[in-house]
Coordinates of C-alpha atoms and ligand atoms in Angstrom, one line a residue:
M12 CA 0.1 -0.3 -0.2
N13 CA 1.7 3.2 -1.4
F14 CA 0.6 5.9 0.0
N15 CA -0.2 7.4 3.6
R16 CA -3.6 9.4 3.0
V17 CA -6.1 7.8 0.7
V18 CA -9.9 9.0 -0.4
I19 CA -11.6 5.8 -1.4
K20 CA -15.1 7.0 -3.4
V21 CA -17.9 4.4 -3.0
G22 CA -20.7 4.3 -5.2
S23 CA -24.0 3.9 -5.1
A24 CA -24.1 0.1 -7.0
L25 CA -22.2 -0.9 -3.7
V26 CA -23.8 0.5 -1.0
A27 CA -27.2 -0.3 -2.5
P28 CA -26.9 -3.2 -4.9
D29 CA -30.5 -4.8 -5.1
K30 CA -32.0 -1.3 -5.2
N31 CA -33.5 -2.5 -2.0
G32 CA -31.9 -0.6 0.5
C33 CA -29.0 -0.7 1.8
S34 CA -26.7 -3.7 2.7
G35 CA -23.1 -5.2 3.6
K36 CA -22.7 -7.4 0.4
Y37 CA -20.2 -5.5 -0.9
I38 CA -19.3 -2.9 1.6
S39 CA -18.2 -4.8 4.7
A40 CA -15.2 -6.1 2.5
I41 CA -14.0 -2.6 1.8
A42 CA -14.6 -1.6 5.5
H43 CA -12.6 -4.5 6.3
F44 CA -10.0 -2.8 4.1
I45 CA -10.2 0.4 5.9
T46 CA -9.5 -1.3 9.0
K47 CA -6.3 -2.5 7.2
C48 CA -5.4 0.9 6.6
H49 CA -6.2 2.2 9.9
Q50 CA -3.6 -1.1 11.3
A51 CA -0.7 0.0 8.7
N52 CA -0.8 3.4 9.8
K53 CA -2.7 5.1 6.8
E54 CA -5.3 7.7 7.1
V55 CA -8.4 6.8 4.9
I56 CA -11.5 9.1 3.8
L57 CA -14.5 7.7 2.9
V58 CA -16.8 9.4 -0.1
S59 CA -19.9 7.3 -0.1
S60 CA -22.6 7.7 -2.5
G61 CA -25.6 5.7 -1.5
S62 CA -27.9 8.3 0.5
V63 CA -30.8 8.1 -2.6
A64 CA -30.7 4.5 -3.3
A65 CA -30.7 4.0 0.5
G66 CA -34.1 6.3 0.8
R67 CA -35.2 5.1 -2.1
N68 CA -37.9 2.7 -0.6
F69 CA -39.3 5.0 2.3
I70 CA -40.8 8.3 -0.2
R71 CA -43.5 7.1 -2.0
H72 CA -43.0 7.6 -6.1
G73 CA -45.4 6.9 -8.9
S74 CA -42.4 7.0 -11.3
P75 CA -39.0 4.8 -12.2
I76 CA -37.3 8.8 -12.5
P77 CA -38.5 10.1 -9.3
S78 CA -38.4 14.6 -9.2
I79 CA -35.0 15.6 -8.0
P80 CA -37.6 17.2 -4.9
T81 CA -38.3 13.4 -4.7
K82 CA -34.7 12.5 -4.8
Q83 CA -33.9 15.0 -2.0
A84 CA -35.9 13.5 0.0
M85 CA -34.9 9.9 -0.3
A86 CA -31.1 11.2 0.0
A87 CA -32.1 13.1 3.8
V88 CA -33.9 9.6 4.9
G89 CA -31.5 7.2 3.3
Q90 CA -28.4 9.0 4.6
M91 CA -28.9 8.1 8.3
K92 CA -29.1 4.4 6.7
M93 CA -26.0 4.6 4.7
M94 CA -24.2 5.9 7.5
D95 CA -25.5 3.3 10.1
N96 CA -24.6 0.7 7.1
W97 CA -20.9 1.8 7.4
Q98 CA -21.0 2.3 11.0
R99 CA -22.1 -1.4 11.9
F100 CA -18.5 -2.5 10.6
F101 CA -16.0 -0.1 12.4
D102 CA -15.3 -0.4 15.7
V103 CA -14.0 3.6 15.5
P104 CA -16.3 6.2 15.2
C105 CA -17.5 7.6 11.8
S106 CA -18.1 11.0 11.5
Q107 CA -20.7 12.9 8.4
L108 CA -19.5 15.6 6.8
L109 CA -22.3 17.1 3.8
I110 CA -20.7 19.2 1.3
T111 CA -21.5 20.8 -2.4
H112 CA -18.8 22.1 -4.7
G113 CA -20.2 25.2 -3.7
D114 CA -18.8 24.9 0.0
L115 CA -15.5 23.6 -1.3
K116 CA -15.1 27.3 -4.1
D117 CA -16.1 29.4 -0.6
R118 CA -12.3 30.0 0.9
E119 CA -13.3 29.9 4.7
R120 CA -15.4 26.7 4.0
Y121 CA -12.9 24.9 2.4
I122 CA -10.5 25.8 5.4
N123 CA -13.1 24.4 7.6
I124 CA -13.1 21.2 5.3
K125 CA -9.5 20.9 5.5
N126 CA -9.4 21.6 9.7
T127 CA -12.3 19.5 10.6
L128 CA -11.2 16.8 7.8
R129 CA -7.2 16.8 9.8
I130 CA -8.7 17.1 13.2
L131 CA -10.7 13.9 12.4
L132 CA -7.9 12.0 11.6
A133 CA -5.8 13.1 14.3
N134 CA -8.7 11.3 16.4
G135 CA -8.9 8.1 14.3
I136 CA -11.9 8.8 13.3
I137 CA -13.4 7.8 9.7
P138 CA -15.1 11.0 7.8
I139 CA -17.9 9.5 5.2
V140 CA -18.5 12.4 3.0
N141 CA -21.1 12.8 0.6
E142 CA -23.0 15.4 -1.2
N143 CA -25.5 17.9 0.6
D144 CA -28.6 16.2 -1.4
T145 CA -31.3 18.4 0.0
V146 CA -29.0 22.0 -1.4
A147 CA -27.5 20.6 -4.4
T148 CA -29.9 20.5 -7.0
D149 CA -26.9 20.3 -9.8
E150 CA -24.8 17.9 -8.4
L151 CA -27.6 15.5 -7.5
K152 CA -28.5 15.1 -11.1
V153 CA -25.2 14.7 -12.7
G154 CA -24.2 11.8 -9.8
D155 CA -20.8 14.4 -8.9
N156 CA -19.7 12.2 -6.4
D157 CA -16.4 10.9 -8.4
N158 CA -15.6 14.7 -8.8
L159 CA -16.6 15.2 -5.3
A160 CA -14.3 13.5 -4.3
A161 CA -11.5 14.0 -6.1
L162 CA -11.9 17.9 -4.4
V163 CA -12.1 15.7 -1.1
A164 CA -8.6 14.3 -2.1
L165 CA -7.1 18.1 -3.1
V166 CA -8.6 19.9 0.3
S167 CA -7.2 16.8 2.2
E168 CA -3.9 16.5 0.5
A169 CA -4.7 12.7 0.2
D170 CA -1.9 11.2 -2.4
C171 CA -4.1 8.7 -3.7
L172 CA -7.6 8.6 -4.4
F173 CA -9.7 4.9 -5.2
I174 CA -12.7 5.1 -7.1
L175 CA -14.9 2.1 -6.4
S176 CA -18.0 1.2 -8.4
D177 CA -19.7 -2.4 -10.1
I178 CA -17.3 -1.8 -13.6
D179 CA -13.5 -2.9 -13.3
G180 CA -11.9 0.1 -15.0
V181 CA -12.1 2.1 -18.3
Y182 CA -12.7 -0.3 -21.3
N183 CA -12.1 0.9 -25.1
K184 CA -16.0 0.4 -25.4
D185 CA -19.4 -0.2 -23.1
P186 CA -18.4 -3.8 -22.2
R187 CA -21.5 -4.3 -21.3
S188 CA -23.3 -4.2 -24.5
N189 CA -19.7 -5.0 -26.0
A190 CA -17.9 -8.7 -26.1
D191 CA -14.8 -7.6 -27.4
A192 CA -13.7 -4.4 -25.2
V193 CA -11.1 -4.2 -23.7
M194 CA -9.9 -2.8 -20.4
L195 CA -7.2 -0.3 -20.1
P196 CA -4.9 -1.5 -17.5
E197 CA -3.3 2.3 -17.1
I198 CA -3.6 5.6 -19.2
A199 CA -0.9 7.5 -19.3
E200 CA -3.1 11.0 -20.3
I201 CA -6.7 11.8 -20.3
T202 CA -7.3 12.7 -23.7
D203 CA -10.8 13.8 -25.5
E204 CA -10.5 9.7 -26.9
I205 CA -10.3 8.0 -23.2
Y206 CA -13.4 10.5 -22.8
A207 CA -15.5 9.1 -26.0
M208 CA -14.7 5.5 -24.8
A209 CA -15.9 6.3 -21.3
G210 CA -19.9 6.9 -22.8
T211 CA -22.1 6.5 -19.3
T212 CA -24.4 4.5 -17.0
N213 CA -26.9 1.9 -18.0
N214 CA -27.3 1.5 -14.1
P215 CA -30.1 2.7 -12.5
I216 CA -29.1 2.6 -9.2
A217 CA -25.8 4.6 -10.0
T218 CA -25.7 8.2 -10.9
G219 CA -22.2 9.1 -12.8
G220 CA -20.9 6.6 -14.5
M221 CA -17.5 6.3 -16.4
K222 CA -17.2 9.7 -17.6
T223 CA -17.5 11.8 -14.0
K224 CA -14.6 8.9 -13.4
I225 CA -12.2 9.9 -15.3
Q226 CA -13.0 13.8 -14.9
A227 CA -12.2 13.2 -10.9
A228 CA -9.6 11.1 -12.1
E229 CA -8.0 14.3 -14.5
K230 CA -8.7 16.4 -11.2
A231 CA -6.8 14.1 -8.7
V232 CA -3.9 13.3 -11.4
E233 CA -2.9 16.8 -12.2
N234 CA -2.6 17.8 -8.8
G235 CA -0.3 14.3 -8.5
I236 CA -2.7 12.5 -6.7
D237 CA -2.5 8.3 -8.0
T238 CA -6.5 7.5 -9.0
Y239 CA -7.3 4.1 -9.6
I240 CA -10.5 3.3 -11.0
L241 CA -11.6 -0.2 -9.2
N242 CA -13.9 -2.7 -9.4
G243 CA -15.8 -3.2 -5.5
T244 CA -17.4 -5.9 -6.5
N245 CA -14.6 -8.5 -6.4
S246 CA -13.2 -7.9 -2.5
Q247 CA -16.1 -9.8 -1.2
Ligands
LIG11 N1 -25.0 11.6 -3.4 C1 -25.6 11.1 -4.0 C2 -26.2 9.8 -3.0 O1 -25.8 9.2 -1.9 C3 -25.3 10.5 -5.1 C4 -24.2 10.6 -6.2 C5 -23.5 9.9 -7.4 O2 -23.5 8.8 -6.9 O3 -22.1 10.6 -7.3 O4 -27.4 9.1 -3.3

């Protein structure tokens, strides 16, 4: 483990995989990895999606694609479920930071976030960051937790970023519809061609897709933060 401080972004498809609220199916192994990191004196910040997915069953909605206010209400109830779901796998306390891109753009709020993260980490507490979905309309629509994770890696001065979802990495075409798709084990430079390969998500639970992961990787790598796009369903 060649890092000292890592930001691990965990997608909704891992937190609430069966479209039916939270589950420990995949996150128990991720939590185990985080505990191992702690034992090796590494610091870990989690950026967890899944509040909307976790809250889905609690809010009545007629359409398969809920409105933004309905999603925001789902996030409000699901956030607690999602936090509970993480905490049950740790002996150390978890802490909740709900932030938006706007918070990170404001100097004073940026410093507050930075200081809070520093003190939490110094106390062995696991910071769990999510978008403040009830106020962040645009982020909620775009599924921007990938980009948020890159920004959290910057504010926390992390040296590594893991983006975990249910896909193995970046392929030259969509592997779900092209049997001959080839995974790119390493990307030296993020070009327009790489973005063109990324496509969008097919998973109704996930929001971002590969495009936002590449955007996040671009932001992080530009700032010297090694970035890995990994399949979190393989860690069971
Ligand atoms: N913040 C949203 C949630 O927790 C998800 C956004 C994303 O996955 O990028 O449900």
